[in-house]
PDB file of C-alpha atoms in Angstrom:
ATOM      1  CA  UNK A  10      12.136  -8.052  15.449  1.00 45.00           C
ATOM      2  CA  UNK A  11      14.196  -8.634  12.311  1.00 51.00           C
ATOM      3  CA  UNK A  12      12.644 -12.043  11.812  1.00 57.00           C
ATOM      4  CA  UNK A  13       9.214 -10.391  11.521  1.00 64.00           C
ATOM      5  CA  UNK A  14      10.155  -7.974   8.763  1.00 64.00           C
ATOM      6  CA  UNK A  15       8.685  -8.204   5.286  1.00 66.00           C
ATOM      7  CA  UNK A  16      12.101  -8.184   3.819  1.00 63.00           C
ATOM      8  CA  UNK A  17      13.152 -11.224   5.922  1.00 70.00           C
ATOM      9  CA  UNK A  18      10.116 -13.237   4.918  1.00 74.00           C
ATOM     10  CA  UNK A  19      10.539 -12.348   1.226  1.00 72.00           C
ATOM     11  CA  UNK A  20      14.175 -13.307   1.328  1.00 68.00           C
ATOM     12  CA  UNK A  21      13.226 -16.696   2.804  1.00 77.00           C
ATOM     13  CA  UNK A  22      10.401 -17.376   0.437  1.00 81.00           C
ATOM     14  CA  UNK A  23      10.375 -15.136  -2.711  1.00 81.00           C
ATOM     15  CA  UNK A  24       6.947 -14.342  -4.122  1.00 84.00           C
ATOM     16  CA  UNK A  25       5.613 -16.281  -7.051  1.00 88.00           C
ATOM     17  CA  UNK A  26       4.226 -14.611 -10.203  1.00 84.00           C
ATOM     18  CA  UNK A  27       0.719 -15.274  -8.936  1.00 90.00           C
ATOM     19  CA  UNK A  28       1.558 -13.623  -5.568  1.00 87.00           C
ATOM     20  CA  UNK A  29       2.744 -10.505  -7.296  1.00 81.00           C
ATOM     21  CA  UNK A  30      -0.240 -10.382  -9.647  1.00 83.00           C
ATOM     22  CA  UNK A  31      -2.573 -10.639  -6.623  1.00 86.00           C
ATOM     23  CA  UNK A  32      -0.720  -7.849  -4.796  1.00 81.00           C
ATOM     24  CA  UNK A  33      -1.149  -5.465  -7.727  1.00 77.00           C
ATOM     25  CA  UNK A  34      -4.718  -6.194  -8.767  1.00 81.00           C
ATOM     26  CA  UNK A  35      -6.195  -3.293  -6.758  1.00 76.00           C
ATOM     27  CA  UNK A  36      -2.897  -1.498  -5.966  1.00 72.00           C
ATOM     28  CA  UNK A  37      -2.967   2.301  -5.952  1.00 74.00           C
ATOM     29  CA  UNK A  38       0.583   3.170  -4.901  1.00 78.00           C
ATOM     30  CA  UNK A  39       3.837   3.574  -6.719  1.00 89.00           C
ATOM     31  CA  UNK A  40       6.663   1.057  -7.198  1.00 88.00           C
ATOM     32  CA  UNK A  41      10.400   1.331  -6.870  1.00 89.00           C
ATOM     33  CA  UNK A  42      12.641  -1.311  -8.571  1.00 91.00           C
ATOM     34  CA  UNK A  43      16.062  -1.758  -6.932  1.00 89.00           C
ATOM     35  CA  UNK A  44      19.121  -2.293  -9.143  1.00 90.00           C
ATOM     36  CA  UNK A  45      22.043  -4.450  -8.208  1.00 89.00           C
ATOM     37  CA  UNK A  46      20.259  -7.545  -6.791  1.00 87.00           C
ATOM     38  CA  UNK A  47      21.472 -10.528  -8.814  1.00 90.00           C
ATOM     39  CA  UNK A  48      23.479  -8.033 -10.859  1.00 93.00           C
ATOM     40  CA  UNK A  49      20.410  -6.287 -12.166  1.00 95.00           C
ATOM     41  CA  UNK A  50      21.354  -3.165 -14.235  1.00 96.00           C
ATOM     42  CA  UNK A  51      18.786  -0.671 -15.464  1.00 97.00           C
ATOM     43  CA  UNK A  52      19.583   1.738 -18.170  1.00 98.00           C
ATOM     44  CA  UNK A  53      17.489   4.889 -17.499  1.00 98.00           C
ATOM     45  CA  UNK A  54      17.316   6.877 -20.719  1.00 98.00           C
ATOM     46  CA  UNK A  55      16.279  10.442 -19.951  1.00 96.00           C
ATOM     47  CA  UNK A  56      14.456  11.124 -23.273  1.00 94.00           C
ATOM     48  CA  UNK A  57      12.716   8.959 -25.927  1.00 96.00           C
ATOM     49  CA  UNK A  58      14.704  10.318 -28.865  1.00 96.00           C
ATOM     50  CA  UNK A  59      18.013   9.283 -27.471  1.00 96.00           C
ATOM     51  CA  UNK A  60      16.629   5.831 -26.552  1.00 97.00           C
ATOM     52  CA  UNK A  61      15.126   5.322 -30.014  1.00 96.00           C
ATOM     53  CA  UNK A  62      18.473   6.303 -31.672  1.00 95.00           C
ATOM     54  CA  UNK A  63      20.460   3.942 -29.391  1.00 96.00           C
ATOM     55  CA  UNK A  64      17.941   1.139 -29.617  1.00 96.00           C
ATOM     56  CA  UNK A  65      18.064   0.957 -33.447  1.00 95.00           C
ATOM     57  CA  UNK A  66      21.564  -0.386 -33.104  1.00 95.00           C
ATOM     58  CA  UNK A  67      20.658  -3.028 -30.460  1.00 96.00           C
ATOM     59  CA  UNK A  68      17.390  -4.592 -31.722  1.00 95.00           C
ATOM     60  CA  UNK A  69      18.399  -8.202 -31.137  1.00 95.00           C
ATOM     61  CA  UNK A  70      19.165  -7.587 -27.484  1.00 95.00           C
ATOM     62  CA  UNK A  71      16.140  -5.460 -26.912  1.00 96.00           C
ATOM     63  CA  UNK A  72      13.782  -8.014 -28.439  1.00 96.00           C
ATOM     64  CA  UNK A  73      14.372 -10.263 -25.457  1.00 96.00           C
ATOM     65  CA  UNK A  74      14.687  -8.158 -22.317  1.00 98.00           C
ATOM     66  CA  UNK A  75      12.255  -6.144 -20.086  1.00 98.00           C
ATOM     67  CA  UNK A  76      11.745  -2.523 -21.281  1.00 98.00           C
ATOM     68  CA  UNK A  77       9.482   0.072 -19.727  1.00 98.00           C
ATOM     69  CA  UNK A  78       8.295   3.467 -20.957  1.00 97.00           C
ATOM     70  CA  UNK A  79       8.818   6.294 -18.408  1.00 96.00           C
ATOM     71  CA  UNK A  80       7.150   9.685 -18.662  1.00 96.00           C
ATOM     72  CA  UNK A  81      10.036  11.082 -20.633  1.00 95.00           C
ATOM     73  CA  UNK A  82      12.186   8.113 -21.665  1.00 97.00           C
ATOM     74  CA  UNK A  83      12.706   4.400 -21.237  1.00 98.00           C
ATOM     75  CA  UNK A  84      14.126   1.840 -18.783  1.00 98.00           C
ATOM     76  CA  UNK A  85      16.039  -1.160 -20.122  1.00 98.00           C
ATOM     77  CA  UNK A  86      16.483  -4.064 -17.723  1.00 98.00           C
ATOM     78  CA  UNK A  87      19.710  -6.156 -18.120  1.00 98.00           C
ATOM     79  CA  UNK A  88      22.023  -8.367 -16.054  1.00 97.00           C
ATOM     80  CA  UNK A  89      25.847  -8.097 -15.802  1.00 95.00           C
ATOM     81  CA  UNK A  90      28.327 -10.747 -14.966  1.00 92.00           C
ATOM     82  CA  UNK A  91      29.929  -8.489 -12.291  1.00 90.00           C
ATOM     83  CA  UNK A  92      28.302  -6.157  -9.799  1.00 90.00           C
ATOM     84  CA  UNK A  93      28.080  -2.597 -11.178  1.00 89.00           C
ATOM     85  CA  UNK A  94      27.745   0.696  -9.335  1.00 89.00           C
ATOM     86  CA  UNK A  95      25.016   3.222 -10.196  1.00 90.00           C
ATOM     87  CA  UNK A  96      26.334   6.159 -12.238  1.00 91.00           C
ATOM     88  CA  UNK A  97      25.621   8.477 -15.111  1.00 92.00           C
ATOM     89  CA  UNK A  98      25.152   7.050 -18.599  1.00 94.00           C
ATOM     90  CA  UNK A  99      27.051   8.439 -21.625  1.00 92.00           C
ATOM     91  CA  UNK A 100      26.893   7.695 -25.307  1.00 91.00           C
ATOM     92  CA  UNK A 101      29.798   9.416 -27.037  1.00 86.00           C
ATOM     93  CA  UNK A 102      30.197  12.877 -25.492  1.00 85.00           C
ATOM     94  CA  UNK A 103      26.614  13.219 -24.269  1.00 89.00           C
ATOM     95  CA  UNK A 104      25.128  12.313 -20.931  1.00 92.00           C
ATOM     96  CA  UNK A 105      21.944  10.491 -21.886  1.00 94.00           C
ATOM     97  CA  UNK A 106      20.669   9.180 -18.571  1.00 96.00           C
ATOM     98  CA  UNK A 107      21.641   6.969 -15.627  1.00 96.00           C
ATOM     99  CA  UNK A 108      22.834   3.492 -14.886  1.00 95.00           C
ATOM    100  CA  UNK A 109      20.764   2.131 -11.935  1.00 95.00           C
ATOM    101  CA  UNK A 110      22.457  -0.809 -10.297  1.00 92.00           C
ATOM    102  CA  UNK A 111      24.091  -1.145  -6.846  1.00 89.00           C
ATOM    103  CA  UNK A 112      22.725   1.742  -4.761  1.00 85.00           C
ATOM    104  CA  UNK A 113      20.158   2.773  -7.354  1.00 89.00           C
ATOM    105  CA  UNK A 114      16.496   2.379  -8.211  1.00 91.00           C
ATOM    106  CA  UNK A 115      13.916   3.436 -10.827  1.00 94.00           C
ATOM    107  CA  UNK A 116      10.243   4.091 -10.503  1.00 94.00           C
ATOM    108  CA  UNK A 117       8.390   1.343 -12.214  1.00 92.00           C
ATOM    109  CA  UNK A 118       5.117   0.265 -13.648  1.00 89.00           C
ATOM    110  CA  UNK A 119       2.204   0.724 -12.696  1.00 86.00           C
ATOM    111  CA  UNK A 120       3.395   3.916 -10.945  1.00 91.00           C
ATOM    112  CA  UNK A 121       1.612   7.213 -11.729  1.00 91.00           C
ATOM    113  CA  UNK A 122       3.091  10.674 -10.980  1.00 90.00           C
ATOM    114  CA  UNK A 123       1.257  13.732  -9.589  1.00 91.00           C
ATOM    115  CA  UNK A 124       0.864  15.199 -13.096  1.00 94.00           C
ATOM    116  CA  UNK A 125      -0.854  12.014 -14.310  1.00 92.00           C
ATOM    117  CA  UNK A 126       2.080  10.621 -16.343  1.00 94.00           C
ATOM    118  CA  UNK A 127       2.788   7.000 -15.798  1.00 94.00           C
ATOM    119  CA  UNK A 128       5.255   4.111 -16.209  1.00 95.00           C
ATOM    120  CA  UNK A 129       4.294   1.091 -18.356  1.00 95.00           C
ATOM    121  CA  UNK A 130       5.893  -2.070 -19.689  1.00 96.00           C
ATOM    122  CA  UNK A 131       6.152  -2.332 -23.405  1.00 97.00           C
ATOM    123  CA  UNK A 132       4.015  -5.104 -24.898  1.00 96.00           C
ATOM    124  CA  UNK A 133       5.603  -8.536 -24.269  1.00 96.00           C
ATOM    125  CA  UNK A 134       8.526  -6.901 -22.436  1.00 97.00           C
ATOM    126  CA  UNK A 135       7.584  -7.076 -18.828  1.00 94.00           C
ATOM    127  CA  UNK A 136       9.538  -9.148 -16.293  1.00 92.00           C
ATOM    128  CA  UNK A 137       6.670 -11.637 -16.460  1.00 89.00           C
ATOM    129  CA  UNK A 138       7.344 -12.054 -20.192  1.00 94.00           C
ATOM    130  CA  UNK A 139      11.118 -12.103 -20.415  1.00 96.00           C
ATOM    131  CA  UNK A 140      14.076 -12.175 -18.132  1.00 96.00           C
ATOM    132  CA  UNK A 141      16.764  -9.443 -18.216  1.00 97.00           C
ATOM    133  CA  UNK A 142      19.272 -10.236 -20.892  1.00 97.00           C
ATOM    134  CA  UNK A 143      22.911 -10.738 -19.842  1.00 97.00           C
ATOM    135  CA  UNK A 144      25.530  -8.308 -21.113  1.00 96.00           C
ATOM    136  CA  UNK A 145      29.329  -8.162 -20.717  1.00 93.00           C
ATOM    137  CA  UNK A 146      29.243  -4.516 -19.653  1.00 91.00           C
ATOM    138  CA  UNK A 147      28.321  -1.027 -20.852  1.00 92.00           C
ATOM    139  CA  UNK A 148      31.077  -0.888 -23.434  1.00 90.00           C
ATOM    140  CA  UNK A 149      29.429  -3.850 -25.264  1.00 93.00           C
ATOM    141  CA  UNK A 150      26.452  -1.503 -25.807  1.00 94.00           C
ATOM    142  CA  UNK A 151      28.498   1.539 -26.917  1.00 91.00           C
ATOM    143  CA  UNK A 152      27.845   3.178 -23.562  1.00 93.00           C
ATOM    144  CA  UNK A 153      29.909   4.444 -20.670  1.00 86.00           C
ATOM    145  CA  UNK A 154      29.468   5.232 -16.971  1.00 86.00           C
ATOM    146  CA  UNK A 155      31.756   8.298 -17.056  1.00 80.00           C
ATOM    147  CA  UNK A 156      32.248  11.065 -19.549  1.00 77.00           C
ATOM    148  CA  UNK A 157      35.120  10.539 -22.107  1.00 74.00           C
ATOM    149  CA  UNK A 158      36.775  13.724 -20.813  1.00 74.00           C
ATOM    150  CA  UNK A 159      36.908  12.462 -17.223  1.00 76.00           C
ATOM    151  CA  UNK A 160      37.948   9.049 -18.314  1.00 75.00           C
ATOM    152  CA  UNK A 161      40.917  10.266 -20.239  1.00 71.00           C
ATOM    153  CA  UNK A 162      41.872  12.916 -17.733  1.00 76.00           C
ATOM    154  CA  UNK A 163      41.943  10.407 -14.850  1.00 75.00           C
ATOM    155  CA  UNK A 164      43.788   7.956 -16.981  1.00 78.00           C
ATOM    156  CA  UNK A 165      46.426  10.543 -17.960  1.00 80.00           C
ATOM    157  CA  UNK A 166      46.975  11.416 -14.367  1.00 82.00           C
ATOM    158  CA  UNK A 167      46.907   7.774 -13.335  1.00 80.00           C
ATOM    159  CA  UNK A 168      44.381   8.519 -10.672  1.00 77.00           C
ATOM    160  CA  UNK A 169      40.868   7.580  -9.638  1.00 68.00           C
ATOM    161  CA  UNK A 170      38.743   4.762 -10.941  1.00 58.00           C
ATOM    162  CA  UNK A 171      38.606   4.194 -14.671  1.00 53.00           C
ATOM    163  CA  UNK A 172      37.393   1.356 -16.820  1.00 56.00           C
ATOM    164  CA  UNK A 173      39.556  -0.270 -19.429  1.00 52.00           C
ATOM    165  CA  UNK A 174      38.691   1.031 -22.993  1.00 50.00           C
TER     166      UNK A 174
END
């Protein structure tokens, strides 16, 4: 039975760009994009204003990686050297979204929600146009997976998982 699954066949012969375009020509459903595979990391910004403020400091990186507009924010697709767990996303003291990697997914283009809002790739920033850019980690982007308070509290008590500063 396992050898007849779609997942098994796709793992043995991944689809080409032409295959994927053909699948979506008359597609009326929604799409989920899994993080984690080949160290794919997706920054899921909850609102556009936060993304725009952050993006102004990272224009070189963002000019060459997939980016999608979500109904309220943005998704930025990157690759890390090491596997990364899904978590919250912090800039300074504020939680600004989510890190979607191992164990996480985002809704992707061409998905449409019940209220009619949709997901779409920015011009020349789809995975067909550019590959996810490699990054060293969230810290290289002035971002964190845990709040600064929790990070310092756990470090002070020498407990739990914490990332080096």
